[in-house]
Short mmCIF file of C-alpha atoms in Angstrom, two decimals:
data_model
loop_
_atom_site.label_atom_id
_atom_site.label_comp_id
_atom_site.label_asym_id
_atom_site.label_seq_id
_atom_site.Cartn_x
_atom_site.Cartn_y
_atom_site.Cartn_z
CA MET A 1 44.49 -30.55 16.10
CA GLU A 2 43.36 -32.33 12.85
CA LEU A 3 41.83 -30.14 10.24
CA ASP A 4 38.14 -30.64 10.33
CA MET A 5 35.06 -28.23 10.24
CA LEU A 6 35.51 -27.66 13.86
CA THR A 7 39.04 -26.81 13.91
CA ALA A 8 39.51 -24.84 10.46
CA ILE A 9 40.54 -21.32 10.81
CA SER A 10 38.44 -20.03 7.99
CA PRO A 11 34.76 -20.19 8.21
CA ILE A 12 34.64 -20.85 4.73
CA ASP A 13 36.28 -24.26 5.47
CA GLY A 14 34.58 -24.58 9.02
CA ARG A 15 31.11 -23.28 9.81
CA TYR A 16 30.00 -22.68 6.48
CA ARG A 17 31.82 -26.03 4.66
CA GLU A 18 28.51 -27.15 3.42
CA LYS A 19 27.67 -24.13 1.69
CA THR A 20 31.16 -23.99 -0.17
CA LYS A 21 32.16 -27.37 -0.56
CA GLU A 22 31.45 -27.12 -4.26
CA LEU A 23 34.36 -24.48 -4.64
CA ALA A 24 36.87 -27.03 -3.54
CA GLY A 25 36.78 -28.53 -6.84
CA TYR A 26 38.04 -25.11 -8.54
CA PHE A 27 40.29 -23.38 -5.72
CA SER A 28 41.77 -26.02 -3.39
CA GLU A 29 45.32 -27.26 -3.74
CA TYR A 30 44.02 -30.43 -5.34
CA ALA A 31 42.09 -28.59 -7.79
CA LEU A 32 45.15 -26.30 -8.94
CA ILE A 33 47.31 -29.23 -9.37
CA ARG A 34 44.43 -31.09 -11.53
CA TYR A 35 44.10 -27.72 -13.64
CA ARG A 36 47.97 -27.70 -14.17
CA VAL A 37 47.92 -31.32 -15.12
CA ARG A 38 45.01 -30.67 -17.69
CA VAL A 39 46.98 -27.88 -19.28
CA GLU A 40 50.23 -29.71 -19.41
CA ILE A 41 48.53 -32.44 -21.29
CA GLU A 42 46.25 -30.45 -23.59
CA TYR A 43 49.61 -28.76 -24.71
CA PHE A 44 51.40 -32.03 -25.32
CA ILE A 45 48.48 -33.01 -27.27
CA THR A 46 48.34 -29.93 -29.33
CA LEU A 47 52.21 -30.30 -30.15
CA CYS A 48 51.51 -33.59 -31.52
CA GLU A 49 48.67 -32.15 -33.56
CA LEU A 50 50.95 -29.42 -34.77
CA PRO A 51 52.86 -31.79 -35.45
CA LEU A 52 56.49 -31.15 -34.28
CA PRO A 53 59.04 -33.28 -36.31
CA GLN A 54 59.66 -35.71 -33.28
CA LEU A 55 55.92 -36.01 -32.55
CA GLN A 56 54.65 -36.67 -36.17
CA ASP A 57 54.39 -40.51 -35.75
CA PHE A 58 52.80 -40.12 -32.10
CA ASP A 59 50.01 -42.43 -32.01
CA HIS A 60 46.87 -40.16 -31.59
CA SER A 61 44.82 -43.07 -30.16
CA LEU A 62 46.85 -42.33 -27.10
CA PHE A 63 45.29 -38.75 -26.63
CA GLU A 64 42.17 -39.87 -24.77
CA PRO A 65 44.07 -42.19 -22.19
CA LEU A 66 46.32 -39.08 -21.79
CA ARG A 67 43.36 -37.02 -21.03
CA ASP A 68 42.08 -39.60 -18.53
CA ILE A 69 45.06 -38.76 -16.32
CA TYR A 70 43.12 -35.45 -15.38
CA ARG A 71 39.67 -36.40 -15.93
CA ASN A 72 40.24 -39.45 -13.44
CA PHE A 73 42.52 -37.36 -11.25
CA THR A 74 42.32 -38.33 -7.69
CA GLU A 75 43.28 -36.83 -4.16
CA GLN A 76 45.89 -39.86 -4.17
CA ASP A 77 47.47 -38.27 -7.37
CA ALA A 78 47.44 -34.92 -5.91
CA GLN A 79 49.45 -36.03 -2.82
CA ARG A 80 51.85 -37.98 -5.25
CA VAL A 81 52.38 -34.53 -6.91
CA LYS A 82 53.15 -33.05 -3.44
CA ASP A 83 55.45 -35.62 -2.55
CA ILE A 84 57.67 -34.98 -5.55
CA GLU A 85 57.49 -31.26 -4.65
CA LYS A 86 59.15 -31.96 -1.49
CA VAL A 87 62.18 -33.05 -3.61
CA THR A 88 61.96 -30.46 -6.42
CA ASN A 89 60.80 -27.64 -4.17
CA HIS A 90 58.95 -26.52 -7.28
CA ASP A 91 55.26 -27.14 -7.72
CA VAL A 92 55.01 -26.94 -11.53
CA LYS A 93 57.90 -28.91 -12.06
CA ALA A 94 56.49 -31.55 -9.80
CA VAL A 95 53.32 -31.78 -11.89
CA GLU A 96 55.69 -32.36 -14.96
CA TYR A 97 57.57 -35.14 -13.41
CA PHE A 98 54.08 -36.66 -12.23
CA ILE A 99 52.90 -36.82 -15.79
CA LYS A 100 55.96 -38.43 -16.93
CA GLU A 101 55.51 -40.92 -14.25
CA LYS A 102 52.06 -41.67 -15.35
CA ILE A 103 52.74 -41.78 -19.33
CA SER A 104 55.45 -44.33 -18.51
CA THR A 105 52.59 -46.93 -17.77
CA LEU A 106 50.89 -46.07 -21.19
CA SER A 107 51.44 -48.83 -23.76
CA GLY A 108 52.85 -47.53 -26.97
CA PHE A 109 54.10 -44.18 -25.53
CA ALA A 110 57.69 -43.65 -26.93
CA THR A 111 60.21 -42.52 -24.40
CA GLU A 112 61.57 -39.74 -26.42
CA ALA A 113 58.23 -38.19 -26.37
CA LYS A 114 58.32 -37.57 -22.74
CA GLU A 115 60.80 -34.67 -23.01
CA PHE A 116 57.75 -32.66 -25.04
CA ILE A 117 55.84 -32.51 -21.93
CA HIS A 118 56.31 -28.97 -20.69
CA PHE A 119 58.49 -28.16 -23.63
CA GLY A 120 59.39 -24.44 -24.01
CA LEU A 121 57.41 -23.44 -21.25
CA THR A 122 57.75 -21.56 -17.84
CA SER A 123 55.73 -22.35 -14.93
CA GLN A 124 53.68 -19.35 -15.37
CA ASP A 125 52.46 -20.45 -18.69
CA ILE A 126 51.07 -23.36 -16.72
CA ASN A 127 49.80 -21.01 -13.88
CA ASN A 128 48.44 -18.22 -15.77
CA THR A 129 46.21 -20.79 -17.78
CA SER A 130 45.13 -22.94 -15.01
CA VAL A 131 44.08 -20.26 -12.67
CA PRO A 132 42.10 -18.34 -15.40
CA LEU A 133 40.54 -21.72 -16.39
CA SER A 134 39.41 -22.77 -12.84
CA ILE A 135 38.12 -19.01 -12.44
CA LYS A 136 36.04 -19.34 -15.86
CA GLU A 137 34.58 -22.85 -14.90
CA ALA A 138 33.85 -21.62 -11.45
CA LEU A 139 32.03 -18.81 -12.76
CA GLU A 140 30.10 -20.85 -15.51
CA GLN A 141 29.07 -23.79 -13.09
CA VAL A 142 28.67 -22.03 -9.87
CA TYR A 143 28.52 -18.29 -9.69
CA TYR A 144 26.44 -17.62 -12.55
CA PRO A 145 23.56 -20.05 -11.86
CA MET A 146 23.54 -18.76 -8.33
CA VAL A 147 22.99 -15.18 -9.65
CA GLU A 148 20.78 -16.36 -12.12
CA GLU A 149 18.73 -18.02 -9.33
CA LEU A 150 18.58 -14.82 -7.26
CA ILE A 151 17.43 -12.95 -10.24
CA GLU A 152 14.58 -15.55 -10.88
CA GLN A 153 13.29 -15.32 -7.35
CA LEU A 154 13.35 -11.69 -7.54
CA ASN A 155 11.62 -11.64 -10.82
CA ASP A 156 8.97 -13.93 -9.46
CA TYR A 157 8.43 -11.43 -6.45
CA ALA A 158 8.39 -8.62 -8.98
CA GLU A 159 5.46 -10.17 -10.75
CA GLN A 160 3.58 -11.33 -7.83
CA TRP A 161 3.62 -7.89 -6.09
CA LYS A 162 3.52 -5.79 -9.27
CA GLN A 163 0.16 -4.23 -8.05
CA VAL A 164 0.90 -3.74 -4.59
CA PRO A 165 1.08 -0.06 -3.76
CA MET A 166 3.74 1.15 -1.49
CA LEU A 167 4.80 4.37 0.17
CA ALA A 168 8.33 5.35 -1.17
CA LYS A 169 10.99 6.76 1.06
CA THR A 170 13.41 9.17 -0.06
CA HIS A 171 16.04 10.41 2.36
CA GLY A 172 14.05 8.50 4.84
CA GLN A 173 11.08 10.64 4.49
CA PRO A 174 7.63 9.86 2.85
CA ALA A 175 7.71 10.21 -1.12
CA SER A 176 5.65 9.72 -4.10
CA PRO A 177 4.08 6.07 -3.77
CA THR A 178 5.39 3.47 -5.85
CA ARG A 179 4.51 -0.37 -6.30
CA LEU A 180 6.23 -3.07 -4.32
CA GLY A 181 6.93 -5.19 -7.31
CA LYS A 182 8.65 -2.34 -9.37
CA GLU A 183 11.03 -1.55 -6.54
CA VAL A 184 12.02 -5.46 -6.76
CA MET A 185 12.35 -5.27 -10.34
CA VAL A 186 14.95 -2.47 -9.97
CA TYR A 187 17.20 -4.93 -8.50
CA VAL A 188 16.57 -7.56 -11.43
CA TYR A 189 17.38 -4.89 -13.89
CA ARG A 190 20.48 -3.87 -12.14
CA LEU A 191 21.73 -7.54 -11.55
CA GLU A 192 20.85 -8.67 -14.99
CA GLU A 193 22.81 -5.75 -16.43
CA GLN A 194 25.88 -6.14 -14.40
CA LEU A 195 25.79 -9.85 -15.24
CA ARG A 196 25.54 -9.33 -18.70
CA GLY A 197 28.81 -7.29 -18.41
CA LEU A 198 30.64 -9.70 -16.19
CA LYS A 199 29.80 -12.44 -18.87
CA ASP A 200 30.98 -10.24 -21.83
CA THR A 201 34.49 -9.64 -19.92
CA PRO A 202 37.06 -11.60 -21.73
CA ILE A 203 38.96 -14.13 -19.44
CA THR A 204 42.77 -14.20 -20.61
CA ALA A 205 45.74 -16.04 -20.08
CA LYS A 206 49.44 -15.57 -20.45
CA PHE A 207 51.23 -18.04 -22.85
CA GLY A 208 54.53 -17.07 -24.10
CA GLY A 209 57.31 -18.89 -22.67
CA ALA A 210 59.89 -17.43 -20.16
CA THR A 211 59.49 -13.98 -20.45
CA GLY A 212 56.65 -13.83 -23.21
CA ASN A 213 58.54 -13.89 -26.30
CA TYR A 214 58.44 -17.83 -27.05
CA ASN A 215 62.44 -17.64 -26.97
CA ALA A 216 62.97 -21.34 -26.25
CA HIS A 217 60.02 -22.44 -28.93
CA HIS A 218 61.41 -19.95 -31.60
CA VAL A 219 65.15 -21.22 -31.06
CA ALA A 220 64.35 -24.87 -31.41
CA TYR A 221 61.85 -24.54 -34.16
CA PRO A 222 61.99 -21.09 -35.93
CA GLN A 223 59.98 -22.18 -38.86
CA TYR A 224 56.68 -22.25 -36.58
CA ASP A 225 54.60 -19.11 -35.74
CA TRP A 226 54.28 -19.86 -32.23
CA ARG A 227 52.17 -16.75 -31.23
CA GLU A 228 49.54 -18.30 -33.67
CA PHE A 229 50.27 -21.55 -32.03
CA GLY A 230 49.54 -20.21 -28.79
CA ASN A 231 46.55 -18.22 -29.82
CA LYS A 232 44.91 -21.28 -31.23
CA PHE A 233 45.90 -23.65 -28.08
CA VAL A 234 44.57 -21.14 -25.44
CA SER A 235 41.43 -20.52 -27.53
CA GLU A 236 40.56 -23.99 -28.74
CA LYS A 237 41.78 -26.16 -26.05
CA LEU A 238 41.27 -23.98 -23.02
CA GLY A 239 38.24 -21.50 -23.94
CA LEU A 240 40.38 -18.54 -22.87
CA GLU A 241 41.97 -15.64 -24.75
CA ARG A 242 45.62 -15.18 -24.83
CA GLU A 243 47.07 -12.02 -23.89
CA GLN A 244 49.38 -11.00 -26.93
CA TRP A 245 51.90 -8.95 -25.02
CA THR A 246 53.39 -10.06 -21.61
CA THR A 247 55.96 -10.47 -19.32
CA GLN A 248 56.84 -13.77 -17.67
CA ILE A 249 53.34 -13.53 -16.03
CA SER A 250 50.01 -12.41 -17.11
CA ASN A 251 48.96 -8.73 -17.14
CA TYR A 252 46.01 -9.65 -15.17
CA ASP A 253 44.30 -6.58 -16.43
CA TRP A 254 41.07 -8.42 -17.66
CA LEU A 255 41.23 -10.71 -14.35
CA GLY A 256 41.06 -7.47 -12.62
CA ALA A 257 37.93 -6.42 -14.62
CA ILE A 258 36.36 -9.71 -13.75
CA PHE A 259 36.82 -9.20 -9.92
CA ASP A 260 35.63 -5.38 -10.28
CA ALA A 261 32.44 -6.59 -12.33
CA MET A 262 31.84 -9.32 -9.61
CA ARG A 263 32.49 -6.74 -6.81
CA ARG A 264 29.71 -4.63 -8.64
CA ILE A 265 27.01 -7.45 -8.52
CA ASN A 266 28.01 -8.04 -4.82
CA THR A 267 27.29 -4.51 -4.00
CA ILE A 268 23.94 -4.64 -5.60
CA ILE A 269 23.04 -7.46 -3.54
CA ILE A 270 24.45 -5.75 -0.19
CA ASP A 271 22.04 -2.87 -1.44
CA LEU A 272 19.04 -5.38 -1.64
CA ASP A 273 20.01 -6.90 1.60
CA ARG A 274 19.87 -3.55 3.36
CA ASP A 275 16.43 -2.60 1.69
CA PHE A 276 14.70 -5.80 2.81
CA TRP A 277 16.16 -5.63 6.27
CA MET A 278 14.38 -2.12 6.41
CA TYR A 279 11.37 -3.47 5.01
CA ILE A 280 11.08 -6.21 7.52
CA SER A 281 12.04 -3.35 10.40
CA MET A 282 8.86 -1.37 8.90
CA GLU A 283 6.68 -4.38 9.24
CA TYR A 284 6.08 -4.71 5.46
CA PHE A 285 7.18 -8.22 5.51
CA LYS A 286 6.81 -10.79 8.38
CA GLN A 287 9.07 -13.78 8.36
CA LYS A 288 8.17 -17.62 8.13
CA ILE A 289 8.90 -19.29 11.58
CA LYS A 290 10.62 -22.52 11.73
CA ALA A 291 9.72 -24.87 14.71
CA GLY A 292 12.43 -24.92 17.28
CA GLU A 293 14.47 -21.76 16.15
CA VAL A 294 15.37 -18.89 18.49
CA GLY A 295 15.52 -15.46 17.43
CA SER A 296 17.26 -14.28 20.54
CA SER A 297 18.76 -15.79 23.60
CA ALA A 298 16.93 -13.09 25.81
CA MET A 299 13.96 -12.13 24.10
CA PRO A 300 11.58 -14.88 22.98
CA HIS A 301 9.48 -12.74 20.47
CA LYS A 302 12.22 -11.83 18.16
CA VAL A 303 12.62 -13.10 14.60
CA ASN A 304 15.66 -11.49 13.18
CA PRO A 305 16.54 -10.90 9.79
CA ILE A 306 19.88 -12.87 10.15
CA ASP A 307 19.90 -14.09 6.62
CA PHE A 308 20.10 -10.54 5.08
CA GLU A 309 22.74 -9.42 7.78
CA ASN A 310 24.78 -12.72 7.17
CA SER A 311 24.69 -11.97 3.40
CA GLU A 312 25.72 -8.35 3.93
CA GLY A 313 28.74 -9.24 6.18
CA ASN A 314 29.93 -11.83 3.77
CA MET A 315 29.63 -9.65 0.85
CA GLY A 316 31.60 -7.03 2.71
CA ILE A 317 34.49 -9.50 3.29
CA SER A 318 34.46 -10.66 -0.44
CA ASN A 319 34.43 -7.02 -1.87
CA ALA A 320 37.41 -6.21 0.26
CA ILE A 321 39.51 -9.04 -1.03
CA LEU A 322 38.22 -8.74 -4.60
CA GLN A 323 39.25 -4.94 -4.52
CA PHE A 324 42.72 -5.84 -3.25
CA LEU A 325 43.02 -8.62 -6.05
CA ALA A 326 41.91 -6.27 -8.82
CA GLN A 327 44.35 -3.54 -7.63
CA LYS A 328 47.50 -5.87 -6.68
CA LEU A 329 47.75 -8.39 -9.57
CA PRO A 330 48.28 -6.02 -12.34
CA VAL A 331 51.28 -4.56 -10.55
CA SER A 332 54.50 -6.42 -10.70
CA ARG A 333 58.21 -5.50 -10.65
CA LEU A 334 60.02 -5.33 -13.94
CA GLN A 335 59.34 -8.72 -15.79
CA ARG A 336 57.88 -10.50 -12.64
CA ASP A 337 57.89 -10.87 -9.23
CA LEU A 338 56.38 -13.69 -6.97
CA THR A 339 54.01 -11.57 -5.21
CA ASP A 340 51.17 -12.81 -7.63
CA SER A 341 51.50 -16.41 -6.93
CA THR A 342 50.49 -16.29 -3.28
CA VAL A 343 47.88 -13.69 -3.98
CA LEU A 344 46.34 -15.85 -6.83
CA ARG A 345 45.79 -18.90 -4.52
CA ASN A 346 43.30 -16.61 -2.54
CA PHE A 347 40.52 -16.22 -4.97
CA GLY A 348 38.58 -18.97 -3.56
CA VAL A 349 38.14 -17.02 -0.44
CA PRO A 350 36.03 -14.05 -1.70
CA MET A 351 33.98 -16.58 -4.06
CA GLY A 352 33.49 -18.51 -1.00
CA HIS A 353 32.05 -15.57 0.81
CA THR A 354 30.30 -14.65 -2.14
CA VAL A 355 28.57 -18.10 -2.34
CA ILE A 356 27.59 -17.94 1.29
CA ALA A 357 26.07 -14.55 0.76
CA ILE A 358 24.13 -15.37 -2.23
CA GLN A 359 22.63 -18.44 -0.51
CA SER A 360 21.87 -16.45 2.74
CA THR A 361 20.13 -13.85 0.74
CA LEU A 362 18.01 -16.25 -1.16
CA LYS A 363 17.02 -17.83 2.15
CA GLY A 364 16.13 -14.56 3.66
CA LEU A 365 13.89 -13.71 0.54
CA ARG A 366 12.08 -17.01 0.79
CA LYS A 367 11.10 -16.50 4.47
CA LEU A 368 9.17 -13.39 3.54
CA ILE A 369 5.41 -13.07 4.11
CA LEU A 370 3.96 -10.02 2.57
CA ASN A 371 2.03 -8.07 5.15
CA GLU A 372 -0.24 -5.76 2.86
CA GLU A 373 -2.23 -4.57 5.57
CA LYS A 374 1.05 -2.54 6.91
CA LEU A 375 1.80 -1.28 3.49
CA GLN A 376 -1.97 0.20 3.03
CA GLU A 377 -1.88 1.44 6.57
CA ASP A 378 1.47 3.75 5.98
CA LEU A 379 -0.25 5.07 2.70
CA ASP A 380 -3.57 6.02 4.50
CA ASN A 381 -1.48 7.69 7.10
CA THR A 382 0.52 9.77 4.39
CA TRP A 383 -2.01 11.72 2.36
CA ALA A 384 0.49 14.47 2.04
CA VAL A 385 2.36 12.41 -0.84
CA VAL A 386 -0.57 13.23 -3.37
CA ALA A 387 0.49 16.90 -3.20
CA GLU A 388 2.92 16.45 -5.94
CA ALA A 389 -0.04 14.99 -8.03
CA ILE A 390 -2.51 17.99 -7.19
CA GLN A 391 0.21 20.86 -8.14
CA THR A 392 1.13 18.93 -11.27
CA ILE A 393 -2.31 19.09 -12.60
CA LEU A 394 -3.06 22.84 -11.56
CA ARG A 395 0.37 23.66 -13.28
CA ARG A 396 -1.13 22.00 -16.38
CA GLU A 397 -4.38 24.00 -15.81
CA ALA A 398 -2.50 27.25 -15.58
CA TYR A 399 -3.54 27.65 -11.76
CA PRO A 400 -1.27 30.44 -10.40
CA ASN A 401 1.32 29.54 -8.15
CA PRO A 402 0.19 25.72 -7.36
CA TYR A 403 3.54 24.62 -5.92
CA GLU A 404 3.58 27.45 -3.63
CA ALA A 405 -0.11 26.54 -2.68
CA LEU A 406 0.57 23.05 -1.96
CA LYS A 407 3.87 23.68 0.05
CA ALA A 408 1.83 26.06 2.32
CA LEU A 409 -0.69 23.42 2.99
CA THR A 410 1.55 20.38 3.67
CA ARG A 411 4.82 21.92 5.10
CA THR A 412 3.10 22.27 8.49
CA ASN A 413 2.99 20.24 11.68
CA GLN A 414 -0.62 19.50 10.75
CA LYS A 415 -1.25 16.05 9.75
CA MET A 416 -2.47 15.72 6.36
CA THR A 417 -5.34 13.44 6.13
CA GLU A 418 -7.90 12.58 3.51
CA GLN A 419 -10.12 15.10 4.73
CA THR A 420 -7.65 17.97 4.97
CA ILE A 421 -6.66 17.13 1.27
CA HIS A 422 -10.18 16.98 0.09
CA GLU A 423 -11.02 20.20 1.61
CA PHE A 424 -8.17 21.95 0.25
CA ILE A 425 -9.20 20.70 -3.34
CA GLN A 426 -12.88 21.99 -2.70
CA GLY A 427 -11.73 25.35 -1.91
CA LEU A 428 -9.84 25.71 -5.23
CA ASP A 429 -10.87 28.07 -7.97
CA VAL A 430 -11.17 25.38 -10.68
CA ASN A 431 -14.20 23.79 -12.49
CA ASP A 432 -15.85 20.64 -11.22
CA ASP A 433 -14.18 18.41 -13.81
CA ILE A 434 -11.08 19.11 -12.26
CA LYS A 435 -11.89 18.97 -8.73
CA ASP A 436 -13.38 15.42 -9.56
CA GLU A 437 -10.25 14.55 -11.09
CA LEU A 438 -8.02 15.73 -7.96
CA MET A 439 -10.63 14.16 -5.75
CA ALA A 440 -10.00 10.79 -7.38
CA ILE A 441 -6.13 10.88 -6.55
CA THR A 442 -5.17 8.58 -3.34
CA PRO A 443 -1.92 7.51 -1.98
CA SER A 444 -2.89 4.09 -3.26
CA ASN A 445 -3.28 4.65 -6.87
CA TYR A 446 -1.04 7.59 -7.35
CA THR A 447 1.96 5.11 -8.27
CA GLY A 448 2.84 6.11 -11.80
CA MET A 449 3.38 3.62 -14.63
#
């Protein structure tokens, strides 16, 4: 079968392709090749700017035409690289040969300058800059805006519902009332904090020659400080931080930290999904109905919270892979084994599931219709929750054994009603001002700050 949305094995490239297609520009085979071409060309330009003695007369007006090779990189170009790879049996060497082919068509490009494409480098100098760069740009251009959109939607709801009283549930049991907007604001706060931490986590790259010591660079041109050159190149041209001590490959420690930070954000969203699923189950929310949609193949009345369920499932898959990546990548035999190569190619998978999940959460949130009557009904039916308020004021007034008095009242099978609570208050040996203060407390107004 030909590969398309119906025959794809992964749902990321099949069922959910419309939701994830933007990621192809960062994590597909085409994208990886394009990032490699970009790093190789920017490295060559930086050698010219140094300049190396053999490149000091290189025409700097050719820099932009050189950059156009990756700026205008096409799928046909990527296929040409793959065709070269069939001969070389080495993906990065194929990129080097492709660039040399391309620059041969540039007028004024000296033939001897060609050999400074990929000068002194090992393939991991290209891979361990290309992959972090693709992750950095995917985070900045896709992931961060999507999480920020979710935060903005939650912030809007927190503002809309900030005065809506709601019965809290701890251990699944009625607890001191809260406000719906405040409970939503908890998720705004958590997501903002973790997103800030993720953005503050450095995205690092390995760039140091065959085994990290600039051996080839140093033996050819010992007069240059190649570590400083690498620091400047990685920082200024790629926007990454160079790892100062490495083997042939990246240490991947900070990349692991990125994956762990993403996993924390995903876990918060799973928590959010489950809470809103429960609120819908408790009828605190109804859901907008779209004409023609079916909630169940057998039960016509059902409108299922499928968006939150879809998000939870996709986040679970994403987190499982992110955890594996964070644990596996920093481990490599001696100066390098090849296990990181195939593993790194899979980062688009958890990112894809994350993108699907966040879009589903947003869809679910935007279908919500607040059912204030149900929230109020639960509050009116749970007067026992004002017991905390009553006993606390009685403590303030030095009333003897206030907690025990309220415990004896409320921990029975008798239903606590407004009448029950008020009769208890009227029977207290306190002055009328205190009784009035206690009588004014209701499940709807005992919501704190």
